[in-house]
Amino acid sequence: MRSLFSPTFLSIVFIALLSSANTSLAATFKIATLSPDGSAWMVKMRAAGKDIEAQTNGRVKFKFYPGGVMGSDSAVIRKMKIGQLHGGALTGGALAKAAPDTQIYNLPFMFKSFAEVDYVRERMDDKIIQSFADAGYTVFGLAEGGFAYMLANRSITDFDTLKQGKIWAPDNDILVQRSMESFELGTIPLALGDVLPSLQTGMVDTVATSPIGAIALQWHTQVTHITDMPLLYFYGILALNNKAYKKVSDDDKVIVSHVMNSAFKAIDKINRQDNIDAFEALQALGIQRVEMNPADKTMMQGQADALAQTMLNNKQFSQPIFDEIQTLLTEFRGAAE
Amino acid sequence: MITRSCPQLMIRFILLATLTVTTGCSSIISNQTAKLANSLSTAILDNDDLQVVADGAPAYLIMIDALISSSPKSDSLLRAGSSLNGAYASAFVTDTDRRLKMTEKSLAYAEQAACIEIKTLCDVRQLSYQQLSKALATEKSSSVPVLYTLGTAWAGWIQSRSSDWKAVGALANVKLILETIVALDEGYENGNAHLYLGVLGTVLPPALGGKPEIGAHHFQKAIDLSQGKNLIAKVFYAENYARLVFDRDIHDRLLNEVIAADAKTAGYTLMNTVAQQQARALLASADDYF
């Protein structure tokens, strides 16, 4: 922690007192997120905000708009562009248009285990963060959201059984819809809020989410099986618009960066453990864990690879980032064998 | 078919679970005992000194334990023991281990009471959502008192274990019990089941599939059914609904109404005293929040 009485701090205060426009040194960052107030994510971010405010003697403040009151991720990004908001706690893929390489972790079937995630993230997170920076956003570390798994009211251990189901797809997620198309799976697009009632009425019978999501959204009450096959990995970020962040002095940036990085490391760790615990809890609550048969798993992996190749050809992410992640995964899988 | 939304379940339950110690007259316990228990619960509810209640209630907890031990089949005593342990743990116990023990005792007493009255609810914690739903489908309004004790004790038990995902997973079952109560006799305990449903209905924002308006409806019902006497209902309405939807007008109006009201109302004085303290704290932090 920086001392409030460091020479740098005192010189900043001195300059601020001399300057008639001293408010230019003060910044209040308006941050919006879908995360509800009181969630671990919000608790950590609020605490970090207070810490930063104290350490910068009030020069840097954070004001949070939780629970989606500022709209969806895309609405938040629009508001960031026009300066109505200065930042957002967003899902990692939300800024994919501006920073395409940041969605590389989110591709279907990219990772098979948390061990693979850890190996890759340790070596690539800095590059992902740099991609955000190149697009004009300062990001303080990635916070794991976890793996999404398939949950259904029947045992899904083969592709045909999956295909026969009434599969939900989020109505606003193009990547997921494209993934489903590439698997030749018909889907029923619905808003998140309509999923639980649709499961209750049988309008859909197959969903995918993280173990935490399954319990938090109470979908676990309407399903009987979880297929232990990670479908995709997702993460969250706190992104500040650089246009706003540049108003912060270099010394204060050190404080902001240190505190927020620590907060995101903590969230990253908590979410990992929560998902592991929630996966076990689902089974304790009577949800049966099943495995996809190896042949169909390989077939689906092949389709996911083909989708990745198509996205690469369409320049939806860069060749170097794709090559790097493939090299690392090959390296890890080779060593694991 | 994949959601990237991954909310931590936030459970903001009732700080002060109702200190309703419904002892009633059972054929198993003497009239004198029942009278004493009723008088004590009234004295607690009508007290405006939280410290006195915090200091004095443990003696009553021990007394109830003793009475249950000598009359283990008394559903009314079991319900009283459940309510008192749960309420005391929620309101006054900060030590995690003690809180876990007290909420476990509260739920265990509630389960025993439920099992005596409704055989299909024996081992209720082991029932799946569908099994519980089936068991509750045939219940009548005479089951409401025991269901209320079970639902509220279970809610307090989960609140004390909010980092345990198996416990959080049982929240849907608690909601089912509370919805059954509302369907059978929504006015029971002045509509308190609505208060719990209000909190449960405002856990998730609309962006994550929540329907806060349903929560708001339950809060309003809790206010109406208590004829506006239950001030904590307005506090929870402000804290859980108005903050969730970022409506400062509703937030401040409700809290100012709480502060302006007379806390001393028979049966509500203790809760209303807490409500006024909370209302002041929420108003003080409103500029920061909104």
XYZ file of C-alpha atoms in Angstrom:
627
model
C 0.000 0.000 0.000
C 1.219 3.480 -0.767
C 1.732 5.831 2.067
C -0.503 8.856 1.991
C 2.476 10.861 3.159
C 4.849 9.844 0.398
C 6.640 12.725 -1.342
C 4.646 12.081 -4.498
C 1.387 12.248 -2.644
C 2.368 15.479 -0.902
C 3.455 17.053 -4.176
C 0.133 16.125 -5.769
C -1.736 17.706 -2.887
C 0.457 20.784 -3.117
C -0.203 21.173 -6.827
C -3.876 20.547 -6.282
C -4.060 23.277 -3.676
C -2.272 25.733 -5.921
C -4.344 24.992 -8.946
C -7.613 26.783 -9.403
C -8.692 23.896 -11.610
C -7.816 21.296 -9.058
C -10.965 19.320 -9.753
C -9.303 18.064 -12.904
C -7.351 15.747 -10.643
C -10.472 14.283 -9.135
C -12.301 11.561 -11.000
C -15.463 9.676 -10.235
C -15.799 6.575 -12.345
C -19.325 5.528 -13.071
C -19.305 1.769 -13.463
C -22.259 -0.369 -14.491
C -22.682 -4.112 -14.283
C -25.269 -6.854 -14.591
C -24.016 -8.311 -11.339
C -26.520 -7.813 -8.501
C -25.576 -5.765 -5.476
C -24.494 -7.994 -2.629
C -22.942 -10.589 -4.948
C -19.320 -11.540 -4.197
C -18.272 -9.637 -7.319
C -20.012 -6.429 -6.208
C -18.860 -6.744 -2.604
C -15.230 -7.007 -3.728
C -15.540 -4.152 -6.242
C -17.230 -1.834 -3.742
C -14.544 -2.600 -1.164
C -11.831 -1.948 -3.763
C -13.519 1.335 -4.711
C -13.578 2.487 -1.093
C -9.963 1.457 -0.638
C -8.911 3.431 -3.728
C -10.894 6.465 -2.576
C -9.144 6.336 0.809
C -5.676 5.778 -0.642
C -6.033 8.581 -3.187
C -7.516 10.871 -0.560
C -10.748 11.136 -2.535
C -9.152 11.974 -5.871
C -10.371 8.746 -7.434
C -13.868 7.505 -6.633
C -16.051 4.757 -8.000
C -19.820 4.868 -8.281
C -21.459 1.569 -9.139
C -24.701 0.844 -10.959
C -25.370 -2.836 -10.248
C -28.042 -5.288 -11.338
C -28.263 -4.162 -14.949
C -29.926 -0.815 -14.138
C -27.864 0.694 -16.968
C -28.922 -2.047 -19.363
C -27.227 -5.005 -20.979
C -23.496 -5.271 -21.604
C -23.941 -3.796 -25.089
C -25.984 -0.864 -23.681
C -23.240 -0.236 -21.110
C -20.604 -0.214 -23.852
C -22.665 2.296 -25.858
C -22.956 4.507 -22.784
C -19.207 4.223 -22.224
C -18.612 5.434 -25.774
C -20.663 8.586 -25.258
C -19.171 9.228 -21.826
C -22.346 8.620 -19.826
C -20.510 5.779 -18.111
C -16.766 5.391 -17.611
C -16.567 1.679 -17.199
C -18.331 -1.599 -16.964
C -17.943 -4.903 -15.202
C -18.671 -7.041 -18.225
C -18.505 -10.546 -19.563
C -15.218 -11.103 -21.390
C -16.761 -11.427 -24.834
C -18.729 -8.185 -24.535
C -15.912 -6.153 -26.071
C -15.163 -8.691 -28.794
C -16.117 -6.251 -31.566
C -13.483 -3.764 -30.442
C -11.000 -6.348 -29.206
C -11.645 -9.572 -31.189
C -8.772 -11.556 -29.681
C -10.341 -11.309 -26.228
C -12.954 -13.922 -27.150
C -10.385 -16.630 -27.825
C -10.963 -18.240 -24.402
C -14.736 -18.320 -25.040
C -14.715 -20.589 -28.076
C -16.729 -23.800 -27.633
C -14.664 -26.795 -26.486
C -11.478 -24.695 -26.283
C -10.620 -26.106 -22.838
C -11.205 -29.570 -21.445
C -10.329 -28.871 -17.806
C -9.476 -26.189 -15.272
C -5.866 -27.410 -15.407
C -5.745 -26.442 -19.091
C -7.343 -23.092 -18.301
C -4.733 -22.379 -15.638
C -1.848 -23.345 -17.901
C -3.042 -21.114 -20.726
C -4.208 -18.179 -18.628
C -0.940 -17.955 -16.753
C 0.788 -17.458 -20.080
C -1.792 -15.517 -22.072
C -3.837 -13.271 -19.752
C -1.403 -10.385 -20.231
C -1.929 -10.559 -23.986
C -5.690 -10.572 -23.594
C -5.446 -7.551 -21.295
C -3.188 -5.864 -23.854
C -5.851 -6.508 -26.537
C -8.342 -4.627 -24.385
C -5.799 -1.823 -23.933
C -5.222 -1.601 -27.700
C -8.978 -1.164 -28.113
C -9.009 1.718 -25.622
C -9.926 -0.030 -22.377
C -7.969 -0.525 -19.193
C -8.738 -3.915 -17.704
C -7.591 -5.141 -14.300
C -7.231 -8.875 -14.614
C -9.714 -11.491 -15.718
C -12.157 -13.008 -13.249
C -13.234 -16.534 -13.992
C -16.920 -17.196 -14.641
C -16.321 -20.912 -15.076
C -17.365 -23.589 -17.510
C -20.868 -23.935 -18.892
C -22.259 -27.470 -18.778
C -25.338 -29.047 -20.289
C -28.252 -29.687 -17.925
C -31.373 -31.529 -18.992
C -34.390 -33.441 -17.816
C -32.878 -36.633 -19.208
C -29.498 -38.288 -19.432
C -27.529 -36.899 -22.370
C -24.633 -39.216 -23.112
C -24.791 -39.143 -26.907
C -25.280 -36.563 -29.611
C -28.573 -37.986 -30.897
C -30.226 -37.630 -27.497
C -28.975 -34.060 -27.338
C -30.289 -33.335 -30.815
C -33.776 -34.584 -29.964
C -34.084 -32.130 -27.073
C -35.647 -28.708 -26.920
C -32.480 -26.720 -26.492
C -32.408 -23.216 -25.128
C -30.192 -20.549 -26.687
C -29.890 -17.020 -25.271
C -31.767 -14.703 -27.618
C -28.993 -12.111 -27.609
C -25.876 -14.248 -27.985
C -24.774 -14.615 -31.585
C -21.680 -16.673 -30.771
C -23.732 -19.304 -28.966
C -26.361 -19.368 -31.703
C -23.628 -19.833 -34.334
C -22.061 -22.582 -32.263
C -25.361 -24.400 -32.137
C -25.777 -24.013 -35.876
C -22.333 -25.462 -36.425
C -23.382 -28.478 -34.351
C -26.562 -28.654 -36.465
C -28.643 -28.296 -33.342
C -32.020 -26.596 -33.459
C -32.516 -24.142 -30.624
C -35.277 -22.198 -28.945
C -34.032 -18.641 -28.398
C -35.336 -17.151 -25.167
C -34.447 -14.299 -22.836
C -32.783 -15.384 -19.610
C -35.844 -14.554 -17.546
C -38.022 -16.886 -19.590
C -35.863 -19.961 -19.154
C -37.128 -21.157 -15.752
C -40.833 -20.916 -16.672
C -40.049 -22.562 -20.019
C -38.310 -25.436 -18.247
C -41.352 -25.733 -15.965
C -43.774 -25.953 -18.873
C -41.512 -28.161 -20.979
C -41.061 -25.572 -23.718
C -37.324 -26.218 -23.316
C -35.706 -29.217 -21.679
C -32.002 -28.665 -22.250
C -30.018 -25.679 -20.998
C -26.412 -24.800 -20.373
C -24.870 -22.693 -17.674
C -22.219 -22.803 -14.982
C -22.949 -24.804 -11.826
C -23.298 -21.514 -9.911
C -25.728 -20.240 -12.522
C -27.803 -23.437 -12.384
C -28.385 -23.032 -8.649
C -28.643 -19.238 -8.547
C -31.224 -19.207 -11.323
C -32.996 -22.233 -9.785
C -32.826 -24.164 -13.038
C -31.562 -27.112 -11.007
C -35.133 -27.676 -9.780
C -36.262 -28.573 -13.308
C -33.450 -30.816 -14.516
C -32.301 -34.289 -13.579
C -28.900 -34.691 -15.262
C -25.716 -32.745 -15.889
C -23.364 -33.832 -18.653
C -19.816 -33.526 -17.369
C -18.362 -31.990 -20.515
C -17.210 -28.357 -20.398
C -18.900 -26.602 -23.305
C -17.183 -23.274 -23.045
C -15.220 -21.153 -20.626
C -16.189 -17.598 -19.730
C -14.741 -14.784 -17.692
C -15.560 -11.278 -16.489
C -13.646 -8.020 -16.525
C -13.750 -4.504 -15.182
C -13.060 -2.271 -18.171
C -12.443 1.458 -17.842
C -12.629 3.686 -20.877
C -9.145 5.083 -21.402
C -10.567 8.495 -22.295
C -11.767 8.768 -18.716
C -8.905 6.889 -17.109
C -6.264 9.187 -18.592
C -7.490 11.929 -16.255
C -6.025 10.002 -13.332
C -2.467 10.897 -12.390
C 0.228 8.278 -12.938
C 0.705 7.869 -9.193
C -2.993 7.320 -8.608
C -3.084 4.865 -11.506
C -0.555 2.776 -9.595
C -2.948 2.681 -6.637
C -6.015 1.938 -8.768
C -4.221 -0.779 -10.646
C -2.807 -2.410 -7.516
C -6.120 -2.441 -5.627
C -8.299 -3.511 -8.567
C -5.851 -6.207 -9.648
C -5.929 -7.661 -6.143
C -9.738 -7.548 -6.112
C -9.963 -9.354 -9.449
C -7.451 -11.993 -8.386
C -9.644 -12.622 -5.338
C -12.849 -12.805 -7.435
C -11.077 -15.159 -9.863
C -10.177 -17.499 -7.003
C -13.574 -17.329 -5.265
C -15.456 -18.082 -8.481
C -13.301 -21.136 -9.185
C -14.005 -22.615 -5.773
C -17.692 -21.648 -5.914
C -18.145 -23.458 -9.212
C -16.396 -26.570 -7.924
C -18.568 -26.494 -4.793
C -21.724 -25.827 -6.801
C -20.954 -28.735 -9.145
C -20.780 -31.036 -6.118
C -23.884 -29.420 -4.605
C -25.855 -30.143 -7.767
C -25.108 -33.833 -7.346
C -25.948 -33.684 -3.645
C -29.257 -32.100 -4.640
C -30.058 -35.148 -6.744
C -28.806 -34.103 -10.198
C -27.113 -37.075 -11.798
C -23.709 -36.534 -13.394
C -23.222 -38.328 -16.696
C -20.499 -38.382 -19.377
C -20.843 -37.893 -23.115
C -19.668 -40.981 -24.983
C -16.105 -40.560 -26.309
C -16.981 -40.920 -30.006
C -19.600 -38.162 -29.921
C -17.348 -36.011 -27.781
C -14.644 -36.271 -30.441
C -17.176 -35.525 -33.161
C -18.376 -32.402 -31.324
C -14.785 -31.331 -30.738
C -14.224 -31.631 -34.489
C -17.227 -29.421 -35.199
C -16.003 -26.875 -32.663
C -12.579 -26.863 -34.335
C -14.250 -26.257 -37.681
C -16.215 -23.348 -36.191
C -13.001 -21.856 -34.824
C -11.404 -22.168 -38.251
C -14.368 -20.423 -39.879
C -14.180 -17.616 -37.340
C -10.455 -17.323 -37.965
C -11.037 -17.147 -41.720
C -13.614 -14.418 -41.078
C -10.994 -12.556 -39.029
C -13.052 -12.745 -35.863
C -9.750 -13.122 -34.025
C -6.141 -13.034 -35.149
C -3.994 -15.898 -36.388
C -1.200 -15.243 -33.816
C -3.580 -15.450 -30.822
C -5.173 -18.618 -32.212
C -1.771 -20.184 -32.905
C -0.538 -19.306 -29.453
C -3.440 -20.882 -27.609
C -3.246 -23.993 -29.790
C 0.493 -24.294 -29.142
C 0.025 -23.954 -25.406
C -2.772 -26.509 -25.318
C -0.759 -28.960 -27.407
C 2.188 -28.390 -25.076
C 0.043 -28.990 -21.990
C -1.759 -32.027 -23.383
C 1.562 -33.500 -24.564
C 3.080 -33.114 -21.128
C -0.024 -34.569 -19.488
C 0.096 -37.752 -21.563
C -28.032 -22.507 -25.094
C -25.388 -21.045 -22.930
C -25.645 -18.276 -20.438
C -22.612 -16.332 -19.498
C -24.392 -14.799 -16.578
C -23.059 -16.220 -13.438
C -24.457 -14.424 -10.467
C -23.473 -15.268 -7.007
C -26.696 -15.893 -5.298
C -27.311 -13.012 -2.997
C -29.544 -13.786 -0.097
C -30.670 -10.790 1.842
C -33.041 -12.337 4.242
C -34.854 -11.013 7.139
C -32.515 -9.480 9.693
C -35.011 -9.929 12.400
C -37.027 -13.002 11.698
C -40.311 -12.505 13.370
C -40.074 -13.160 17.044
C -43.398 -14.822 16.898
C -43.447 -17.443 19.543
C -46.706 -19.123 18.873
C -46.989 -21.288 21.910
C -50.738 -21.799 21.961
C -52.359 -24.233 24.303
C -51.425 -27.811 23.810
C -52.982 -30.660 25.682
C -49.475 -31.834 26.497
C -48.262 -28.667 28.227
C -50.043 -27.119 31.113
C -52.203 -24.042 30.811
C -49.902 -22.244 33.200
C -46.849 -22.993 31.055
C -48.628 -21.884 27.913
C -49.774 -18.705 29.618
C -46.258 -17.926 30.801
C -44.792 -18.595 27.360
C -47.376 -16.375 25.693
C -46.787 -13.578 28.171
C -43.035 -13.809 27.658
C -43.327 -13.663 23.879
C -45.641 -10.661 24.120
C -43.186 -8.949 26.461
C -40.373 -9.566 23.976
C -42.335 -8.322 20.974
C -43.491 -5.208 22.777
C -40.058 -4.273 24.101
C -38.272 -1.333 22.493
C -34.931 -2.023 24.163
C -33.005 -4.380 21.918
C -30.236 -4.835 24.452
C -32.650 -6.031 27.108
C -34.060 -8.564 24.677
C -30.587 -9.630 23.548
C -29.512 -10.133 27.154
C -32.719 -11.680 28.423
C -33.813 -13.980 25.637
C -31.153 -16.700 26.185
C -32.800 -17.620 29.496
C -36.043 -18.089 27.606
C -34.228 -20.199 24.987
C -33.006 -22.537 27.699
C -36.480 -22.693 29.210
C -38.038 -23.627 25.868
C -35.370 -26.326 25.369
C -36.255 -27.733 28.777
C -39.968 -27.713 27.997
C -39.380 -29.441 24.659
C -37.223 -32.023 26.321
C -40.055 -32.919 28.676
C -42.718 -32.709 25.933
C -40.895 -33.750 22.722
C -44.117 -34.426 20.844
C -45.589 -30.997 21.450
C -45.758 -29.399 18.034
C -46.585 -26.011 19.540
C -43.523 -26.080 21.792
C -41.357 -27.285 18.916
C -42.599 -24.413 16.787
C -41.941 -21.975 19.602
C -38.416 -23.360 20.039
C -37.788 -23.157 16.310
C -39.020 -19.561 15.979
C -37.120 -18.324 19.015
C -33.809 -19.975 18.112
C -34.057 -18.795 14.505
C -35.052 -15.256 15.402
C -32.408 -14.889 18.089
C -29.688 -16.229 15.774
C -30.717 -13.860 12.954
C -31.015 -10.802 15.134
C -28.290 -11.065 17.725
C -25.717 -13.763 17.006
C -22.652 -12.693 15.033
C -20.385 -15.615 15.879
C -20.581 -17.951 12.859
C -20.383 -21.243 14.748
C -23.060 -20.242 17.258
C -25.265 -19.019 14.465
C -24.898 -22.272 12.557
C -25.759 -24.266 15.683
C -28.800 -22.155 16.533
C -30.221 -22.153 13.019
C -29.658 -25.925 12.844
C -31.598 -26.328 16.086
C -34.299 -24.018 14.769
C -34.705 -26.071 11.593
C -34.516 -29.396 13.449
C -37.358 -28.327 15.788
C -39.382 -27.137 12.776
C -38.808 -30.446 10.999
C -39.939 -32.394 14.062
C -43.072 -30.275 14.329
C -43.782 -30.721 10.614
C -43.271 -34.470 10.831
C -45.758 -34.735 13.722
C -48.461 -32.916 11.769
C -47.720 -33.856 8.153
C -46.218 -37.297 7.662
C -45.175 -36.621 4.070
C -42.892 -33.852 5.338
C -40.780 -36.124 7.543
C -37.141 -35.756 6.357
C -38.231 -32.703 4.393
C -34.634 -31.704 3.746
C -34.134 -34.865 1.701
C -37.117 -34.199 -0.576
C -36.495 -33.028 -4.120
C -38.323 -29.973 -5.431
C -40.815 -32.197 -7.267
C -41.395 -34.437 -4.213
C -41.991 -31.439 -1.979
C -44.290 -29.893 -4.549
C -46.354 -33.094 -4.558
C -46.405 -33.277 -0.753
C -47.620 -29.696 -0.435
C -50.311 -29.972 -3.108
C -52.801 -31.610 -0.745
C -52.217 -29.401 2.301
C -55.061 -27.461 3.889
C -55.135 -24.197 5.789
C -54.833 -26.050 9.107
C -51.244 -26.895 8.075
C -50.262 -23.262 7.701
C -48.767 -22.717 11.199
C -46.385 -25.638 10.915
C -45.523 -24.775 7.309
C -44.805 -21.195 8.339
C -42.428 -22.329 11.066
C -40.731 -24.718 8.641
C -40.412 -22.186 5.822
C -39.053 -19.383 7.976
C -36.681 -21.648 9.937
C -35.332 -23.075 6.685
C -34.878 -19.583 5.244
C -32.853 -18.557 8.310
C -30.845 -21.779 8.101
C -29.951 -21.024 4.460
C -29.110 -17.422 5.243
C -26.527 -18.588 7.756
C -25.038 -20.886 5.113
C -25.100 -18.573 2.110
C -21.686 -19.783 0.923
C -22.837 -23.408 0.939
C -24.245 -24.123 -2.517
C -26.179 -27.168 -1.374
C -27.950 -25.003 1.183
C -28.587 -22.279 -1.399
C -29.998 -24.936 -3.699
C -32.765 -25.558 -1.158
C -34.012 -21.988 -1.514
C -36.441 -23.072 -4.227
C -38.015 -25.499 -1.737
C -38.403 -22.748 0.853
C -40.094 -20.586 -1.755
C -42.465 -23.435 -2.527
C -43.465 -23.695 1.149
C -43.998 -19.926 1.424
C -46.085 -19.862 -1.761
C -48.211 -22.670 -0.347
C -48.806 -20.647 2.833
C -49.820 -17.587 0.814
C -52.190 -19.698 -1.271
C -53.799 -21.281 1.814
C -53.932 -18.358 4.230
C -52.009 -15.268 3.174
C -53.074 -13.346 6.269
C -51.353 -15.778 8.645
C -48.970 -13.894 10.977
C -50.142 -10.643 9.405
C -48.904 -11.610 5.972
C -45.308 -12.336 6.919
C -44.983 -15.085 4.295
C -45.387 -12.294 1.732
C -42.466 -10.490 3.342
C -40.193 -13.493 2.831
C -41.451 -13.923 -0.736
C -40.745 -10.237 -1.328
C -37.114 -10.759 -0.347
C -36.852 -13.916 -2.459
C -38.505 -12.168 -5.388
C -35.952 -9.373 -5.413
C -32.774 -11.427 -5.296
C -32.148 -11.299 -9.043
C -32.333 -8.189 -11.220
C -34.399 -8.379 -14.418
C -31.197 -8.602 -16.454
C -30.517 -11.962 -14.843
C -34.048 -13.205 -15.173
C -35.449 -11.765 -11.941
C -38.954 -10.344 -11.745
C -38.693 -7.639 -9.067
C -42.267 -6.482 -9.664
C -43.451 -9.774 -8.189
C -41.280 -9.072 -5.152
C -42.742 -5.564 -4.899
C -46.249 -7.029 -4.989
C -45.382 -9.309 -2.048
C -43.907 -6.421 -0.055
C -47.048 -4.362 -0.623
C -49.211 -7.284 0.486
C -47.127 -7.647 3.663
C -47.639 -3.942 4.380
C -51.376 -4.089 3.668
C -52.021 -7.289 5.619
C -50.313 -5.807 8.689
C -52.383 -2.637 8.160
C -49.150 -0.711 7.807
C -48.047 -1.621 11.320
C -45.132 -3.800 10.258
C -42.490 -1.177 9.500
C -39.799 -3.721 8.645
C -41.833 -4.596 5.539
C -41.287 -1.062 4.236
C -37.588 -1.223 5.066
C -37.169 -4.464 3.129
C -39.243 -3.036 0.285
C -36.854 -0.089 0.086
C -33.663 -2.054 0.557
C -34.457 -5.003 -1.660
C -36.770 -3.629 -4.335
C -36.114 0.112 -4.623
C -32.353 -0.327 -4.559
C -32.500 -3.207 -7.030
C -34.449 -1.176 -9.593
C -32.633 2.041 -8.674
C -35.788 3.919 -7.732
C -34.731 6.522 -5.213
C -38.196 8.089 -4.923
C -39.742 4.875 -3.642
C -36.679 4.177 -1.494
C -36.723 7.515 0.314
C -40.512 7.705 0.588
C -40.787 4.298 2.258
C -37.922 4.939 4.651
C -39.180 8.379 5.625
C -42.582 6.846 6.334
C -40.885 4.324 8.626
C -39.019 7.021 10.533
C -42.133 9.190 10.881
C -44.276 6.304 12.172
C -44.836 5.447 15.825
C -42.745 2.352 16.521
C -44.804 1.424 19.561
C -47.520 -0.823 18.239
C -48.684 -3.900 20.099
C -46.860 -6.935 18.757
C -44.503 -4.891 16.557
C -42.556 -2.585 18.878
C -39.334 -4.590 18.864
C -39.318 -5.143 15.117
C -40.315 -1.565 14.418
C -37.489 -0.270 16.605
C -35.045 -2.262 14.484
C -36.847 -1.077 11.337
C -36.366 2.582 12.275
C -32.667 2.025 12.987
C -32.241 0.361 9.612
C -34.256 3.039 7.824
C -31.940 5.744 9.150
C -28.859 3.774 8.102
C -30.243 3.180 4.606
C -31.143 6.826 4.128
C -27.684 7.843 5.325
C -26.048 5.637 2.670
C -28.483 6.543 -0.126
C -26.331 9.287 -1.680
C -23.508 6.812 -1.992
C -25.728 4.173 -3.528
C -27.864 6.106 -6.000
